[in-house]
mmCIF file of C-alpha atoms in Angstrom:
data_model
loop_
_atom_site.group_PDB
_atom_site.id
_atom_site.type_symbol
_atom_site.label_atom_id
_atom_site.label_comp_id
_atom_site.label_asym_id
_atom_site.label_seq_id
_atom_site.Cartn_x
_atom_site.Cartn_y
_atom_site.Cartn_z
ATOM 1 C CA MET A 37 -69.651 31.641 -6.353
ATOM 2 C CA GLY A 38 -73.373 31.150 -6.596
ATOM 3 C CA LEU A 39 -75.655 28.154 -6.783
ATOM 4 C CA CYS A 40 -75.524 25.519 -9.380
ATOM 5 C CA ALA A 41 -76.852 26.583 -12.760
ATOM 6 C CA ILE A 42 -79.203 23.481 -12.925
ATOM 7 C CA ASP A 43 -82.832 24.406 -11.807
ATOM 8 C CA GLU A 44 -83.799 23.157 -8.467
ATOM 9 C CA CYS A 45 -80.213 22.263 -7.571
ATOM 10 C CA GLN A 46 -79.224 24.023 -4.279
ATOM 11 C CA ARG A 47 -75.607 23.139 -4.188
ATOM 12 C CA ASN A 48 -72.813 25.661 -4.598
ATOM 13 C CA SER A 49 -71.289 25.906 -8.064
ATOM 14 C CA LYS A 50 -67.664 24.750 -8.539
ATOM 15 C CA SER A 51 -66.834 24.577 -12.307
ATOM 16 C CA ARG A 52 -68.635 25.909 -15.400
ATOM 17 C CA GLY A 53 -71.435 27.187 -13.033
ATOM 18 C CA TRP A 54 -72.414 23.625 -12.024
ATOM 19 C CA CYS A 55 -72.036 21.902 -8.672
ATOM 20 C CA ASP A 56 -69.512 19.048 -8.342
ATOM 21 C CA MET A 57 -72.148 16.301 -9.054
ATOM 22 C CA HIS A 58 -73.516 17.951 -12.275
ATOM 23 C CA TYR A 59 -69.984 18.826 -13.456
ATOM 24 C CA LYS A 60 -68.918 15.151 -13.003
ATOM 25 C CA ARG A 61 -72.066 14.041 -14.867
ATOM 26 C CA TRP A 62 -71.068 16.465 -17.751
ATOM 27 C CA LEU A 63 -67.572 14.944 -17.686
ATOM 28 C CA ARG A 64 -68.767 11.306 -17.858
ATOM 29 C CA THR A 65 -71.736 11.737 -20.150
ATOM 30 C CA GLY A 66 -71.549 15.009 -21.833
ATOM 31 C CA ASN A 67 -74.692 16.246 -20.317
ATOM 32 C CA PRO A 68 -74.872 17.509 -16.639
ATOM 33 C CA LEU A 69 -78.410 16.122 -16.269
ATOM 34 C CA ASN A 70 -77.628 12.515 -17.330
ATOM 35 C CA LYS A 71 -77.394 10.057 -14.566
ATOM 36 C CA LEU A 72 -75.146 7.077 -15.083
ATOM 37 C CA PRO A 73 -77.193 4.313 -16.658
ATOM 38 C CA GLY A 74 -78.038 1.310 -14.479
ATOM 39 C CA VAL A 75 -76.755 2.718 -11.267
ATOM 40 C CA PRO A 76 -79.526 2.652 -8.612
ATOM 41 C CA LYS A 77 -79.511 5.005 -5.624
ATOM 42 C CA ARG A 78 -78.123 3.563 -2.441
ATOM 43 C CA SER A 79 -81.466 3.755 -0.731
ATOM 44 C CA GLU A 80 -83.220 1.670 -3.399
ATOM 45 C CA VAL A 81 -81.211 -1.564 -3.442
ATOM 46 C CA GLY A 82 -78.592 -3.620 -1.829
ATOM 47 C CA CYS A 83 -75.519 -5.120 -3.426
ATOM 48 C CA LEU A 84 -76.083 -6.655 -6.931
ATOM 49 C CA ILE A 85 -74.121 -9.758 -6.113
ATOM 50 C CA GLU A 86 -76.647 -12.587 -5.472
ATOM 51 C CA GLY A 87 -76.471 -13.748 -1.810
ATOM 52 C CA CYS A 88 -74.881 -10.431 -0.607
ATOM 53 C CA ASP A 89 -77.145 -8.564 1.747
ATOM 54 C CA ASN A 90 -74.839 -5.613 2.314
ATOM 55 C CA PRO A 91 -76.124 -2.171 1.446
ATOM 56 C CA HIS A 92 -75.277 -0.676 -1.929
ATOM 57 C CA ASN A 93 -72.091 1.573 -1.919
ATOM 58 C CA ALA A 94 -71.283 2.347 -5.513
ATOM 59 C CA LYS A 95 -71.896 1.085 -9.044
ATOM 60 C CA GLY A 96 -74.578 -1.250 -7.570
ATOM 61 C CA TYR A 97 -72.113 -3.053 -5.410
ATOM 62 C CA CYS A 98 -71.482 -3.113 -1.616
ATOM 63 C CA TYR A 99 -68.162 -1.723 -0.373
ATOM 64 C CA THR A 100 -66.388 -5.053 -0.531
ATOM 65 C CA HIS A 101 -67.609 -6.069 -4.064
ATOM 66 C CA TYR A 102 -67.066 -2.432 -5.355
ATOM 67 C CA PHE A 103 -63.536 -2.590 -4.167
ATOM 68 C CA ARG A 104 -62.946 -5.918 -5.879
ATOM 69 C CA TRP A 105 -64.462 -4.600 -9.082
ATOM 70 C CA LYS A 106 -62.367 -1.429 -8.878
ATOM 71 C CA ARG A 107 -59.121 -3.253 -8.095
ATOM 72 C CA TYR A 108 -59.484 -6.404 -10.322
ATOM 73 C CA ASN A 109 -62.343 -5.447 -12.683
ATOM 74 C CA ASP A 110 -64.375 -8.396 -11.304
ATOM 75 C CA PRO A 111 -66.469 -8.063 -8.170
ATOM 76 C CA LEU A 112 -66.031 -11.853 -7.399
ATOM 77 C CA LYS A 113 -62.226 -12.102 -8.080
ATOM 78 C CA LEU A 114 -61.157 -12.838 -4.517
ATOM 79 C CA ILE A 115 -63.933 -15.367 -4.046
ATOM 80 C CA GLU A 116 -62.887 -17.370 -7.082
ATOM 81 C CA LYS A 117 -59.199 -17.252 -5.804
ATOM 82 C CA GLY A 118 -60.365 -18.352 -2.358
ATOM 83 C CA TRP A 119 -57.859 -16.249 -0.320
ATOM 84 C CA HIS A 120 -55.775 -13.076 -0.349
ATOM 85 C CA ILE A 121 -53.413 -11.140 1.983
ATOM 86 C CA ASP A 122 -54.991 -7.795 3.012
ATOM 87 C CA SER A 123 -53.233 -4.442 3.368
ATOM 88 C CA HIS A 124 -52.472 -5.265 7.061
ATOM 89 C CA GLY A 125 -50.803 -8.605 6.222
ATOM 90 C CA TYR A 126 -53.563 -10.886 7.457
ATOM 91 C CA VAL A 127 -54.576 -13.929 5.250
ATOM 92 C CA ARG A 128 -58.267 -13.598 4.333
ATOM 93 C CA VAL A 129 -60.365 -16.550 3.161
ATOM 94 C CA MET A 130 -63.908 -17.141 2.187
ATOM 95 C CA ASP A 131 -66.275 -17.252 5.283
ATOM 96 C CA PRO A 132 -67.873 -20.671 5.139
ATOM 97 C CA ASP A 133 -71.103 -19.220 6.698
ATOM 98 C CA TYR A 134 -71.223 -16.219 4.266
ATOM 99 C CA PRO A 135 -69.683 -17.298 0.965
ATOM 100 C CA THR A 136 -69.742 -13.686 -0.407
ATOM 101 C CA LYS A 137 -67.652 -12.470 2.386
ATOM 102 C CA THR A 138 -64.147 -13.037 3.559
ATOM 103 C CA ILE A 139 -62.813 -13.644 7.148
ATOM 104 C CA GLY A 140 -59.311 -13.588 8.688
ATOM 105 C CA GLN A 141 -57.911 -17.066 8.415
ATOM 106 C CA HIS A 142 -56.610 -16.748 12.025
ATOM 107 C CA ARG A 143 -60.087 -16.144 13.235
ATOM 108 C CA LEU A 144 -61.472 -19.124 11.190
ATOM 109 C CA VAL A 145 -58.764 -21.454 12.597
ATOM 110 C CA MET A 146 -59.502 -20.381 16.097
ATOM 111 C CA SER A 147 -63.220 -20.650 15.735
ATOM 112 C CA GLN A 148 -62.942 -24.075 14.236
ATOM 113 C CA HIS A 149 -60.738 -25.074 17.058
ATOM 114 C CA LEU A 150 -63.282 -23.816 19.605
ATOM 115 C CA GLY A 151 -66.213 -25.234 17.782
ATOM 116 C CA ARG A 152 -68.008 -21.801 17.633
ATOM 117 C CA ARG A 153 -67.783 -18.445 16.089
ATOM 118 C CA LEU A 154 -65.758 -15.905 18.056
ATOM 119 C CA GLU A 155 -67.629 -13.424 20.160
ATOM 120 C CA ARG A 156 -67.201 -9.747 19.274
ATOM 121 C CA HIS A 157 -64.951 -9.121 22.319
ATOM 122 C CA GLU A 158 -62.567 -11.853 21.345
ATOM 123 C CA ASN A 159 -59.628 -11.495 18.974
ATOM 124 C CA VAL A 160 -56.788 -13.842 17.833
ATOM 125 C CA HIS A 161 -53.193 -13.036 18.579
ATOM 126 C CA HIS A 162 -50.181 -14.314 16.547
ATOM 127 C CA LYS A 163 -47.501 -15.368 19.176
ATOM 128 C CA ASN A 164 -44.636 -14.933 16.745
ATOM 129 C CA GLY A 165 -45.955 -11.706 15.235
ATOM 130 C CA ASP A 166 -46.251 -13.205 11.765
ATOM 131 C CA ARG A 167 -49.791 -12.518 10.572
ATOM 132 C CA ALA A 168 -49.506 -15.078 7.798
ATOM 133 C CA ASP A 169 -48.622 -17.873 10.190
ATOM 134 C CA ASN A 170 -52.016 -19.268 11.061
ATOM 135 C CA ARG A 171 -51.029 -22.558 12.591
ATOM 136 C CA LEU A 172 -53.019 -23.301 15.733
ATOM 137 C CA GLU A 173 -49.869 -23.410 17.972
ATOM 138 C CA ASN A 174 -49.042 -19.977 16.949
ATOM 139 C CA LEU A 175 -52.467 -18.462 17.784
ATOM 140 C CA GLU A 176 -53.857 -17.380 21.053
ATOM 141 C CA LEU A 177 -57.371 -16.382 21.951
ATOM 142 C CA TRP A 178 -57.480 -12.875 23.580
ATOM 143 C CA SER A 179 -60.331 -10.970 25.059
ATOM 144 C CA LYS A 180 -60.817 -7.282 24.385
ATOM 145 C CA MET A 181 -63.115 -6.834 27.392
ATOM 146 C CA GLN A 182 -61.771 -4.423 30.022
ATOM 147 C CA PRO A 183 -58.944 -4.158 30.450
ATOM 148 C CA CYS A 184 -57.818 -4.595 26.789
ATOM 149 C CA GLY A 185 -55.487 -7.293 25.596
ATOM 150 C CA GLN A 186 -55.592 -10.137 28.064
ATOM 151 C CA ARG A 187 -55.437 -13.665 27.112
ATOM 152 C CA ALA A 188 -58.471 -15.750 27.892
ATOM 153 C CA GLU A 189 -56.383 -18.200 29.938
ATOM 154 C CA ASP A 190 -55.026 -15.510 32.151
ATOM 155 C CA LYS A 191 -58.554 -14.184 32.789
ATOM 156 C CA VAL A 192 -59.803 -17.637 33.757
ATOM 157 C CA GLU A 193 -56.886 -18.016 36.220
ATOM 158 C CA TYR A 194 -57.767 -14.541 37.663
ATOM 159 C CA ALA A 195 -61.442 -15.466 37.855
ATOM 160 C CA ILE A 196 -60.544 -18.633 39.866
ATOM 161 C CA GLU A 197 -58.385 -16.562 42.195
ATOM 162 C CA ILE A 198 -61.258 -14.139 42.755
ATOM 163 C CA LEU A 199 -63.654 -17.063 43.421
ATOM 164 C CA LYS A 200 -61.148 -18.561 45.892
ATOM 165 C CA LEU A 201 -60.987 -15.208 47.716
ATOM 166 C CA TYR A 202 -64.622 -14.163 47.665
ATOM 167 C CA ALA A 203 -66.796 -17.156 46.853
ATOM 168 C CA PRO A 204 -64.989 -20.387 47.417
ATOM 169 C CA HIS A 205 -68.282 -22.315 47.725
ATOM 170 C CA LEU A 206 -68.950 -21.718 44.074
ATOM 171 C CA LEU A 207 -65.698 -23.477 42.931
ATOM 172 C CA ASN A 208 -66.863 -27.007 43.919
ATOM 173 C CA LYS A 209 -70.472 -26.613 42.905
ATOM 174 C CA GLY A 210 -70.160 -28.219 39.472
ATOM 175 C CA GLU A 211 -68.324 -31.391 40.701
#
């Protein structure tokens, strides 16, 4: 095996004397030098969907919109539907702050309950294990800060115990 037969291409040849990229171009267009029309380079542009600021991944779309286009032949399919169940069993809905993106419904329910967006170190646990059961009474706010997987309530109780032990004067300061 040598280098690709195309001048100035330094990739190793795979089939018909061409590298993988030129061979695939030949398969799609009949000419190993033809680029696919209308497909910009990743570094040139972001996603083609208006309002989506994610970087370009393939066919002019970000990863999310490309996946939707590939699966449903429509990059906006899931946005029109409004929700879907992902491959892990979580219900995903449109993010009210970013209408071109989806968010786990359990995270949305908890953030609405708290009146704020969740922090990066916070996650939402389903008490009964059913990832599609997003009733507030089935959800618990957990913290992923060290050590992993403690309920926020438990951490608050622990913090109060630590304060009682080491700094009791701080407990009554706010009252």
